[in-house]
Amino acid sequence: MENLENDDQSVNKMKDFLYIYNKMAETCFNHCIENFNSRELTHSEESCIEKCSSKGIAVNHKLMMCYIDIQPEVINKRAEELQKQQDNVNMINNNNS
């Protein structure tokens, strides 16, 4: 059972990665590619693609670092909320007994 959950998490992580990668590729393509008359990139297109993708990767890394920093707080807050809900359910059940 735990392996299935790990597989689902792995699949979701891969989907998230591919979504971000595809959005970055689409954004850089739309921003940088100007000419469809040649199979080869022009020097300016190639330079633009490199800068755009580097910025996209840097932004993604910064976002991940922020996520890693705040994630424990989010988990703790959610655990507290769940504990309060459980306490309320227990109190209601005790009052009805």
PDB file of N, CA and C in Angstrom:
ATOM      1  N   MET A   1       0.821  -1.194   0.000  1.00  0.00           N
ATOM      2  CA  MET A   1       0.000   0.000   0.000  1.00  0.00           C
ATOM      3  C   MET A   1       0.868   1.262   0.000  1.00  0.00           C
ATOM      4  N   GLU A   2       1.914   1.225   0.826  1.00  0.00           N
ATOM      5  CA  GLU A   2       2.800   2.383   0.898  1.00  0.00           C
ATOM      6  C   GLU A   2       3.524   2.601  -0.425  1.00  0.00           C
ATOM      7  N   ASN A   3       3.868   1.511  -1.111  1.00  0.00           N
ATOM      8  CA  ASN A   3       4.528   1.627  -2.412  1.00  0.00           C
ATOM      9  C   ASN A   3       3.638   2.324  -3.423  1.00  0.00           C
ATOM     10  N   LEU A   4       2.329   2.056  -3.370  1.00  0.00           N
ATOM     11  CA  LEU A   4       1.398   2.723  -4.284  1.00  0.00           C
ATOM     12  C   LEU A   4       1.364   4.217  -4.022  1.00  0.00           C
ATOM     13  N   GLU A   5       1.374   4.602  -2.741  1.00  0.00           N
ATOM     14  CA  GLU A   5       1.382   6.021  -2.406  1.00  0.00           C
ATOM     15  C   GLU A   5       2.670   6.675  -2.883  1.00  0.00           C
ATOM     16  N   ASN A   6       3.797   5.999  -2.700  1.00  0.00           N
ATOM     17  CA  ASN A   6       5.070   6.532  -3.176  1.00  0.00           C
ATOM     18  C   ASN A   6       5.073   6.653  -4.692  1.00  0.00           C
ATOM     19  N   ASP A   7       4.501   5.662  -5.383  1.00  0.00           N
ATOM     20  CA  ASP A   7       4.402   5.722  -6.840  1.00  0.00           C
ATOM     21  C   ASP A   7       3.539   6.898  -7.272  1.00  0.00           C
ATOM     22  N   ASP A   8       2.407   7.104  -6.588  1.00  0.00           N
ATOM     23  CA  ASP A   8       1.535   8.233  -6.909  1.00  0.00           C
ATOM     24  C   ASP A   8       2.258   9.554  -6.690  1.00  0.00           C
ATOM     25  N   GLN A   9       3.005   9.651  -5.598  1.00  0.00           N
ATOM     26  CA  GLN A   9       3.763  10.869  -5.331  1.00  0.00           C
ATOM     27  C   GLN A   9       4.825  11.087  -6.398  1.00  0.00           C
ATOM     28  N   SER A  10       5.485  10.030  -6.805  1.00  0.00           N
ATOM     29  CA  SER A  10       6.509  10.139  -7.847  1.00  0.00           C
ATOM     30  C   SER A  10       5.897  10.590  -9.165  1.00  0.00           C
ATOM     31  N   VAL A  11       4.755  10.034  -9.493  1.00  0.00           N
ATOM     32  CA  VAL A  11       4.068  10.423 -10.728  1.00  0.00           C
ATOM     33  C   VAL A  11       3.657  11.888 -10.656  1.00  0.00           C
ATOM     34  N   ASN A  12       3.116  12.310  -9.517  1.00  0.00           N
ATOM     35  CA  ASN A  12       2.708  13.707  -9.365  1.00  0.00           C
ATOM     36  C   ASN A  12       3.898  14.651  -9.443  1.00  0.00           C
ATOM     37  N   LYS A  13       5.016  14.269  -8.846  1.00  0.00           N
ATOM     38  CA  LYS A  13       6.220  15.100  -8.920  1.00  0.00           C
ATOM     39  C   LYS A  13       6.702  15.213 -10.359  1.00  0.00           C
ATOM     40  N   MET A  14       6.668  14.103 -11.086  1.00  0.00           N
ATOM     41  CA  MET A  14       7.090  14.122 -12.486  1.00  0.00           C
ATOM     42  C   MET A  14       6.154  14.996 -13.314  1.00  0.00           C
ATOM     43  N   LYS A  15       4.851  14.898 -13.067  1.00  0.00           N
ATOM     44  CA  LYS A  15       3.884  15.740 -13.776  1.00  0.00           C
ATOM     45  C   LYS A  15       4.153  17.212 -13.502  1.00  0.00           C
ATOM     46  N   ASP A  16       4.404  17.551 -12.229  1.00  0.00           N
ATOM     47  CA  ASP A  16       4.700  18.938 -11.865  1.00  0.00           C
ATOM     48  C   ASP A  16       5.963  19.423 -12.563  1.00  0.00           C
ATOM     49  N   PHE A  17       6.998  18.588 -12.557  1.00  0.00           N
ATOM     50  CA  PHE A  17       8.251  18.954 -13.214  1.00  0.00           C
ATOM     51  C   PHE A  17       8.030  19.196 -14.705  1.00  0.00           C
ATOM     52  N   LEU A  18       7.327  18.277 -15.360  1.00  0.00           N
ATOM     53  CA  LEU A  18       7.095  18.412 -16.801  1.00  0.00           C
ATOM     54  C   LEU A  18       6.232  19.622 -17.123  1.00  0.00           C
ATOM     55  N   TYR A  19       5.262  19.920 -16.267  1.00  0.00           N
ATOM     56  CA  TYR A  19       4.421  21.102 -16.479  1.00  0.00           C
ATOM     57  C   TYR A  19       5.283  22.366 -16.428  1.00  0.00           C
ATOM     58  N   ILE A  20       6.124  22.474 -15.402  1.00  0.00           N
ATOM     59  CA  ILE A  20       6.987  23.652 -15.264  1.00  0.00           C
ATOM     60  C   ILE A  20       7.957  23.739 -16.443  1.00  0.00           C
ATOM     61  N   TYR A  21       8.552  22.611 -16.804  1.00  0.00           N
ATOM     62  CA  TYR A  21       9.491  22.579 -17.925  1.00  0.00           C
ATOM     63  C   TYR A  21       8.803  23.023 -19.218  1.00  0.00           C
ATOM     64  N   ASN A  22       7.617  22.495 -19.483  1.00  0.00           N
ATOM     65  CA  ASN A  22       6.894  22.842 -20.709  1.00  0.00           C
ATOM     66  C   ASN A  22       6.471  24.305 -20.722  1.00  0.00           C
ATOM     67  N   LYS A  23       6.039  24.834 -19.573  1.00  0.00           N
ATOM     68  CA  LYS A  23       5.656  26.248 -19.513  1.00  0.00           C
ATOM     69  C   LYS A  23       6.867  27.137 -19.777  1.00  0.00           C
ATOM     70  N   MET A  24       8.013  26.774 -19.204  1.00  0.00           N
ATOM     71  CA  MET A  24       9.225  27.552 -19.425  1.00  0.00           C
ATOM     72  C   MET A  24       9.636  27.481 -20.899  1.00  0.00           C
ATOM     73  N   ALA A  25       9.592  26.300 -21.485  1.00  0.00           N
ATOM     74  CA  ALA A  25       9.956  26.145 -22.895  1.00  0.00           C
ATOM     75  C   ALA A  25       9.019  26.958 -23.786  1.00  0.00           C
ATOM     76  N   GLU A  26       7.727  26.911 -23.488  1.00  0.00           N
ATOM     77  CA  GLU A  26       6.749  27.670 -24.271  1.00  0.00           C
ATOM     78  C   GLU A  26       6.979  29.175 -24.135  1.00  0.00           C
ATOM     79  N   THR A  27       7.213  29.620 -22.910  1.00  0.00           N
ATOM     80  CA  THR A  27       7.440  31.046 -22.673  1.00  0.00           C
ATOM     81  C   THR A  27       8.683  31.528 -23.408  1.00  0.00           C
ATOM     82  N   CYS A  28       9.771  30.787 -23.281  1.00  0.00           N
ATOM     83  CA  CYS A  28      11.016  31.178 -23.946  1.00  0.00           C
ATOM     84  C   CYS A  28      10.873  31.114 -25.466  1.00  0.00           C
ATOM     85  N   PHE A  29      10.209  30.100 -25.969  1.00  0.00           N
ATOM     86  CA  PHE A  29       9.998  29.986 -27.413  1.00  0.00           C
ATOM     87  C   PHE A  29       9.210  31.190 -27.929  1.00  0.00           C
ATOM     88  N   ASN A  30       8.096  31.493 -27.274  1.00  0.00           N
ATOM     89  CA  ASN A  30       7.256  32.609 -27.719  1.00  0.00           C
ATOM     90  C   ASN A  30       7.980  33.948 -27.611  1.00  0.00           C
ATOM     91  N   HIS A  31       8.849  34.075 -26.631  1.00  0.00           N
ATOM     92  CA  HIS A  31       9.566  35.329 -26.425  1.00  0.00           C
ATOM     93  C   HIS A  31      10.758  35.476 -27.373  1.00  0.00           C
ATOM     94  N   CYS A  32      11.426  34.382 -27.684  1.00  0.00           N
ATOM     95  CA  CYS A  32      12.723  34.466 -28.366  1.00  0.00           C
ATOM     96  C   CYS A  32      12.706  34.143 -29.858  1.00  0.00           C
ATOM     97  N   ILE A  33      11.840  33.275 -30.295  1.00  0.00           N
ATOM     98  CA  ILE A  33      11.890  32.826 -31.688  1.00  0.00           C
ATOM     99  C   ILE A  33      11.134  33.810 -32.567  1.00  0.00           C
ATOM    100  N   GLU A  34      11.882  34.362 -33.534  1.00  0.00           N
ATOM    101  CA  GLU A  34      11.324  35.410 -34.388  1.00  0.00           C
ATOM    102  C   GLU A  34      11.154  34.964 -35.835  1.00  0.00           C
ATOM    103  N   ASN A  35      11.945  33.982 -36.249  1.00  0.00           N
ATOM    104  CA  ASN A  35      12.031  33.658 -37.661  1.00  0.00           C
ATOM    105  C   ASN A  35      11.868  32.153 -37.858  1.00  0.00           C
ATOM    106  N   PHE A  36      10.924  31.790 -38.702  1.00  0.00           N
ATOM    107  CA  PHE A  36      10.689  30.375 -38.996  1.00  0.00           C
ATOM    108  C   PHE A  36      11.200  29.993 -40.386  1.00  0.00           C
ATOM    109  N   ASN A  37      12.018  30.845 -40.997  1.00  0.00           N
ATOM    110  CA  ASN A  37      12.522  30.587 -42.343  1.00  0.00           C
ATOM    111  C   ASN A  37      13.714  29.636 -42.362  1.00  0.00           C
ATOM    112  N   SER A  38      14.280  29.349 -41.206  1.00  0.00           N
ATOM    113  CA  SER A  38      15.459  28.489 -41.141  1.00  0.00           C
ATOM    114  C   SER A  38      15.282  27.466 -40.027  1.00  0.00           C
ATOM    115  N   ARG A  39      15.890  26.298 -40.232  1.00  0.00           N
ATOM    116  CA  ARG A  39      15.845  25.273 -39.182  1.00  0.00           C
ATOM    117  C   ARG A  39      16.778  25.626 -38.034  1.00  0.00           C
ATOM    118  N   GLU A  40      17.778  26.428 -38.310  1.00  0.00           N
ATOM    119  CA  GLU A  40      18.782  26.801 -37.314  1.00  0.00           C
ATOM    120  C   GLU A  40      18.347  28.071 -36.590  1.00  0.00           C
ATOM    121  N   LEU A  41      18.728  28.149 -35.323  1.00  0.00           N
ATOM    122  CA  LEU A  41      18.468  29.364 -34.561  1.00  0.00           C
ATOM    123  C   LEU A  41      19.450  30.445 -34.982  1.00  0.00           C
ATOM    124  N   THR A  42      18.973  31.682 -35.004  1.00  0.00           N
ATOM    125  CA  THR A  42      19.900  32.783 -35.230  1.00  0.00           C
ATOM    126  C   THR A  42      20.702  32.985 -33.949  1.00  0.00           C
ATOM    127  N   HIS A  43      21.778  33.757 -34.061  1.00  0.00           N
ATOM    128  CA  HIS A  43      22.607  34.011 -32.881  1.00  0.00           C
ATOM    129  C   HIS A  43      21.787  34.706 -31.790  1.00  0.00           C
ATOM    130  N   SER A  44      20.977  35.674 -32.177  1.00  0.00           N
ATOM    131  CA  SER A  44      20.177  36.398 -31.173  1.00  0.00           C
ATOM    132  C   SER A  44      19.121  35.491 -30.543  1.00  0.00           C
ATOM    133  N   GLU A  45      18.521  34.601 -31.336  1.00  0.00           N
ATOM    134  CA  GLU A  45      17.541  33.660 -30.787  1.00  0.00           C
ATOM    135  C   GLU A  45      18.203  32.703 -29.797  1.00  0.00           C
ATOM    136  N   GLU A  46      19.367  32.193 -30.176  1.00  0.00           N
ATOM    137  CA  GLU A  46      20.083  31.263 -29.305  1.00  0.00           C
ATOM    138  C   GLU A  46      20.466  31.932 -27.985  1.00  0.00           C
ATOM    139  N   SER A  47      20.956  33.160 -28.078  1.00  0.00           N
ATOM    140  CA  SER A  47      21.330  33.908 -26.877  1.00  0.00           C
ATOM    141  C   SER A  47      20.109  34.168 -25.997  1.00  0.00           C
ATOM    142  N   CYS A  48      19.010  34.542 -26.617  1.00  0.00           N
ATOM    143  CA  CYS A  48      17.767  34.804 -25.887  1.00  0.00           C
ATOM    144  C   CYS A  48      17.270  33.545 -25.182  1.00  0.00           C
ATOM    145  N   ILE A  49      17.297  32.422 -25.884  1.00  0.00           N
ATOM    146  CA  ILE A  49      16.844  31.153 -25.301  1.00  0.00           C
ATOM    147  C   ILE A  49      17.700  30.792 -24.091  1.00  0.00           C
ATOM    148  N   GLU A  50      19.019  30.966 -24.212  1.00  0.00           N
ATOM    149  CA  GLU A  50      19.902  30.650 -23.084  1.00  0.00           C
ATOM    150  C   GLU A  50      19.602  31.532 -21.881  1.00  0.00           C
ATOM    151  N   LYS A  51      19.440  32.831 -22.111  1.00  0.00           N
ATOM    152  CA  LYS A  51      19.145  33.753 -21.010  1.00  0.00           C
ATOM    153  C   LYS A  51      17.783  33.454 -20.396  1.00  0.00           C
ATOM    154  N   CYS A  52      16.799  33.228 -21.237  1.00  0.00           N
ATOM    155  CA  CYS A  52      15.436  32.968 -20.765  1.00  0.00           C
ATOM    156  C   CYS A  52      15.375  31.687 -19.937  1.00  0.00           C
ATOM    157  N   SER A  53      15.983  30.636 -20.444  1.00  0.00           N
ATOM    158  CA  SER A  53      15.934  29.367 -19.712  1.00  0.00           C
ATOM    159  C   SER A  53      16.737  29.451 -18.418  1.00  0.00           C
ATOM    160  N   SER A  54      17.855  30.162 -18.430  1.00  0.00           N
ATOM    161  CA  SER A  54      18.639  30.336 -17.202  1.00  0.00           C
ATOM    162  C   SER A  54      17.835  31.083 -16.147  1.00  0.00           C
ATOM    163  N   LYS A  55      17.128  32.123 -16.575  1.00  0.00           N
ATOM    164  CA  LYS A  55      16.281  32.867 -15.640  1.00  0.00           C
ATOM    165  C   LYS A  55      15.154  31.989 -15.115  1.00  0.00           C
ATOM    166  N   GLY A  56      14.561  31.213 -15.987  1.00  0.00           N
ATOM    167  CA  GLY A  56      13.478  30.324 -15.564  1.00  0.00           C
ATOM    168  C   GLY A  56      13.945  29.317 -14.530  1.00  0.00           C
ATOM    169  N   ILE A  57      15.115  28.758 -14.749  1.00  0.00           N
ATOM    170  CA  ILE A  57      15.673  27.789 -13.802  1.00  0.00           C
ATOM    171  C   ILE A  57      16.000  28.475 -12.477  1.00  0.00           C
ATOM    172  N   ALA A  58      16.586  29.674 -12.542  1.00  0.00           N
ATOM    173  CA  ALA A  58      16.928  30.405 -11.317  1.00  0.00           C
ATOM    174  C   ALA A  58      15.674  30.743 -10.511  1.00  0.00           C
ATOM    175  N   VAL A  59      14.627  31.177 -11.193  1.00  0.00           N
ATOM    176  CA  VAL A  59      13.368  31.490 -10.505  1.00  0.00           C
ATOM    177  C   VAL A  59      12.797  30.233  -9.865  1.00  0.00           C
ATOM    178  N   ASN A  60      12.826  29.127 -10.583  1.00  0.00           N
ATOM    179  CA  ASN A  60      12.316  27.873 -10.038  1.00  0.00           C
ATOM    180  C   ASN A  60      13.092  27.466  -8.786  1.00  0.00           C
ATOM    181  N   HIS A  61      14.406  27.621  -8.805  1.00  0.00           N
ATOM    182  CA  HIS A  61      15.218  27.276  -7.635  1.00  0.00           C
ATOM    183  C   HIS A  61      14.864  28.163  -6.441  1.00  0.00           C
ATOM    184  N   LYS A  62      14.673  29.462  -6.695  1.00  0.00           N
ATOM    185  CA  LYS A  62      14.303  30.371  -5.599  1.00  0.00           C
ATOM    186  C   LYS A  62      12.945  30.007  -5.025  1.00  0.00           C
ATOM    187  N   LEU A  63      11.997  29.697  -5.901  1.00  0.00           N
ATOM    188  CA  LEU A  63      10.671  29.304  -5.423  1.00  0.00           C
ATOM    189  C   LEU A  63      10.741  28.034  -4.588  1.00  0.00           C
ATOM    190  N   MET A  64      11.539  27.077  -5.028  1.00  0.00           N
ATOM    191  CA  MET A  64      11.678  25.833  -4.276  1.00  0.00           C
ATOM    192  C   MET A  64      12.305  26.083  -2.906  1.00  0.00           C
ATOM    193  N   MET A  65      13.276  26.978  -2.830  1.00  0.00           N
ATOM    194  CA  MET A  65      13.897  27.296  -1.543  1.00  0.00           C
ATOM    195  C   MET A  65      12.881  27.950  -0.605  1.00  0.00           C
ATOM    196  N   CYS A  66      12.051  28.845  -1.137  1.00  0.00           N
ATOM    197  CA  CYS A  66      10.998  29.459  -0.317  1.00  0.00           C
ATOM    198  C   CYS A  66      10.011  28.397   0.145  1.00  0.00           C
ATOM    199  N   TYR A  67       9.637  27.515  -0.742  1.00  0.00           N
ATOM    200  CA  TYR A  67       8.708  26.434  -0.414  1.00  0.00           C
ATOM    201  C   TYR A  67       9.282  25.558   0.694  1.00  0.00           C
ATOM    202  N   ILE A  68      10.550  25.212   0.579  1.00  0.00           N
ATOM    203  CA  ILE A  68      11.200  24.377   1.588  1.00  0.00           C
ATOM    204  C   ILE A  68      11.242  25.094   2.936  1.00  0.00           C
ATOM    205  N   ASP A  69      11.453  26.411   2.915  1.00  0.00           N
ATOM    206  CA  ASP A  69      11.504  27.181   4.156  1.00  0.00           C
ATOM    207  C   ASP A  69      10.157  27.235   4.865  1.00  0.00           C
ATOM    208  N   ILE A  70       9.066  27.418   4.107  1.00  0.00           N
ATOM    209  CA  ILE A  70       7.759  27.595   4.755  1.00  0.00           C
ATOM    210  C   ILE A  70       6.984  26.298   4.925  1.00  0.00           C
ATOM    211  N   GLN A  71       7.391  25.243   4.246  1.00  0.00           N
ATOM    212  CA  GLN A  71       6.641  23.984   4.301  1.00  0.00           C
ATOM    213  C   GLN A  71       6.469  23.438   5.716  1.00  0.00           C
ATOM    214  N   PRO A  72       7.502  23.438   6.574  1.00  0.00           N
ATOM    215  CA  PRO A  72       7.285  22.933   7.938  1.00  0.00           C
ATOM    216  C   PRO A  72       6.214  23.719   8.699  1.00  0.00           C
ATOM    217  N   GLU A  73       6.171  25.034   8.498  1.00  0.00           N
ATOM    218  CA  GLU A  73       5.146  25.853   9.146  1.00  0.00           C
ATOM    219  C   GLU A  73       3.756  25.458   8.662  1.00  0.00           C
ATOM    220  N   VAL A  74       3.627  25.246   7.375  1.00  0.00           N
ATOM    221  CA  VAL A  74       2.337  24.860   6.799  1.00  0.00           C
ATOM    222  C   VAL A  74       1.901  23.508   7.352  1.00  0.00           C
ATOM    223  N   ILE A  75       2.822  22.577   7.424  1.00  0.00           N
ATOM    224  CA  ILE A  75       2.501  21.241   7.944  1.00  0.00           C
ATOM    225  C   ILE A  75       2.077  21.325   9.406  1.00  0.00           C
ATOM    226  N   ASN A  76       2.811  22.096  10.210  1.00  0.00           N
ATOM    227  CA  ASN A  76       2.460  22.242  11.625  1.00  0.00           C
ATOM    228  C   ASN A  76       1.095  22.894  11.802  1.00  0.00           C
ATOM    229  N   LYS A  77       0.827  23.922  11.013  1.00  0.00           N
ATOM    230  CA  LYS A  77      -0.467  24.607  11.107  1.00  0.00           C
ATOM    231  C   LYS A  77      -1.602  23.653  10.735  1.00  0.00           C
ATOM    232  N   ARG A  78      -1.400  22.890   9.695  1.00  0.00           N
ATOM    233  CA  ARG A  78      -2.421  21.921   9.263  1.00  0.00           C
ATOM    234  C   ARG A  78      -2.634  20.849  10.328  1.00  0.00           C
ATOM    235  N   ALA A  79      -1.552  20.400  10.952  1.00  0.00           N
ATOM    236  CA  ALA A  79      -1.667  19.397  12.013  1.00  0.00           C
ATOM    237  C   ALA A  79      -2.443  19.955  13.201  1.00  0.00           C
ATOM    238  N   GLU A  80      -2.197  21.215  13.544  1.00  0.00           N
ATOM    239  CA  GLU A  80      -2.938  21.852  14.639  1.00  0.00           C
ATOM    240  C   GLU A  80      -4.426  21.952  14.305  1.00  0.00           C
ATOM    241  N   GLU A  81      -4.736  22.326  13.065  1.00  0.00           N
ATOM    242  CA  GLU A  81      -6.139  22.420  12.644  1.00  0.00           C
ATOM    243  C   GLU A  81      -6.822  21.056  12.724  1.00  0.00           C
ATOM    244  N   LEU A  82      -6.140  20.031  12.262  1.00  0.00           N
ATOM    245  CA  LEU A  82      -6.706  18.681  12.319  1.00  0.00           C
ATOM    246  C   LEU A  82      -6.911  18.230  13.764  1.00  0.00           C
ATOM    247  N   GLN A  83      -5.966  18.581  14.634  1.00  0.00           N
ATOM    248  CA  GLN A  83      -6.101  18.218  16.047  1.00  0.00           C
ATOM    249  C   GLN A  83      -7.298  18.932  16.675  1.00  0.00           C
ATOM    250  N   LYS A  84      -7.500  20.203  16.342  1.00  0.00           N
ATOM    251  CA  LYS A  84      -8.659  20.949  16.852  1.00  0.00           C
ATOM    252  C   LYS A  84      -9.960  20.316  16.370  1.00  0.00           C
ATOM    253  N   GLN A  85      -9.997  19.941  15.096  1.00  0.00           N
ATOM    254  CA  GLN A  85     -11.193  19.291  14.561  1.00  0.00           C
ATOM    255  C   GLN A  85     -11.456  17.976  15.284  1.00  0.00           C
ATOM    256  N   GLN A  86     -10.410  17.210  15.511  1.00  0.00           N
ATOM    257  CA  GLN A  86     -10.565  15.935  16.212  1.00  0.00           C
ATOM    258  C   GLN A  86     -11.028  16.163  17.645  1.00  0.00           C
ATOM    259  N   ASP A  87     -10.493  17.176  18.312  1.00  0.00           N
ATOM    260  CA  ASP A  87     -10.917  17.506  19.674  1.00  0.00           C
ATOM    261  C   ASP A  87     -12.390  17.893  19.705  1.00  0.00           C
ATOM    262  N   ASN A  88     -12.830  18.665  18.707  1.00  0.00           N
ATOM    263  CA  ASN A  88     -14.242  19.057  18.628  1.00  0.00           C
ATOM    264  C   ASN A  88     -15.141  17.844  18.424  1.00  0.00           C
ATOM    265  N   VAL A  89     -14.735  16.936  17.559  1.00  0.00           N
ATOM    266  CA  VAL A  89     -15.512  15.716  17.320  1.00  0.00           C
ATOM    267  C   VAL A  89     -15.583  14.890  18.599  1.00  0.00           C
ATOM    268  N   ASN A  90     -14.464  14.752  19.286  1.00  0.00           N
ATOM    269  CA  ASN A  90     -14.445  13.994  20.541  1.00  0.00           C
ATOM    270  C   ASN A  90     -15.340  14.638  21.594  1.00  0.00           C
ATOM    271  N   MET A  91     -15.325  15.966  21.671  1.00  0.00           N
ATOM    272  CA  MET A  91     -16.149  16.672  22.642  1.00  0.00           C
ATOM    273  C   MET A  91     -17.633  16.475  22.331  1.00  0.00           C
ATOM    274  N   ILE A  92     -17.994  16.548  21.056  1.00  0.00           N
ATOM    275  CA  ILE A  92     -19.389  16.342  20.654  1.00  0.00           C
ATOM    276  C   ILE A  92     -19.818  14.916  20.977  1.00  0.00           C
ATOM    277  N   ASN A  93     -18.965  13.955  20.680  1.00  0.00           N
ATOM    278  CA  ASN A  93     -19.281  12.548  20.974  1.00  0.00           C
ATOM    279  C   ASN A  93     -19.430  12.316  22.475  1.00  0.00           C
ATOM    280  N   ASN A  94     -18.601  12.947  23.285  1.00  0.00           N
ATOM    281  CA  ASN A  94     -18.692  12.804  24.737  1.00  0.00           C
ATOM    282  C   ASN A  94     -19.965  13.442  25.285  1.00  0.00           C
ATOM    283  N   ASN A  95     -20.379  14.565  24.704  1.00  0.00           N
ATOM    284  CA  ASN A  95     -21.607  15.238  25.140  1.00  0.00           C
ATOM    285  C   ASN A  95     -22.848  14.436  24.771  1.00  0.00           C
ATOM    286  N   ASN A  96     -22.794  13.715  23.666  1.00  0.00           N
ATOM    287  CA  ASN A  96     -23.935  12.915  23.213  1.00  0.00           C
ATOM    288  C   ASN A  96     -24.030  11.579  23.949  1.00  0.00           C
ATOM    289  N   SER A  97     -22.963  11.182  24.623  1.00  0.00           N
ATOM    290  CA  SER A  97     -22.975   9.882  25.313  1.00  0.00           C
ATOM    291  C   SER A  97     -23.723   9.937  26.607  1.00  0.00           C
TER     292      SER A  97
END
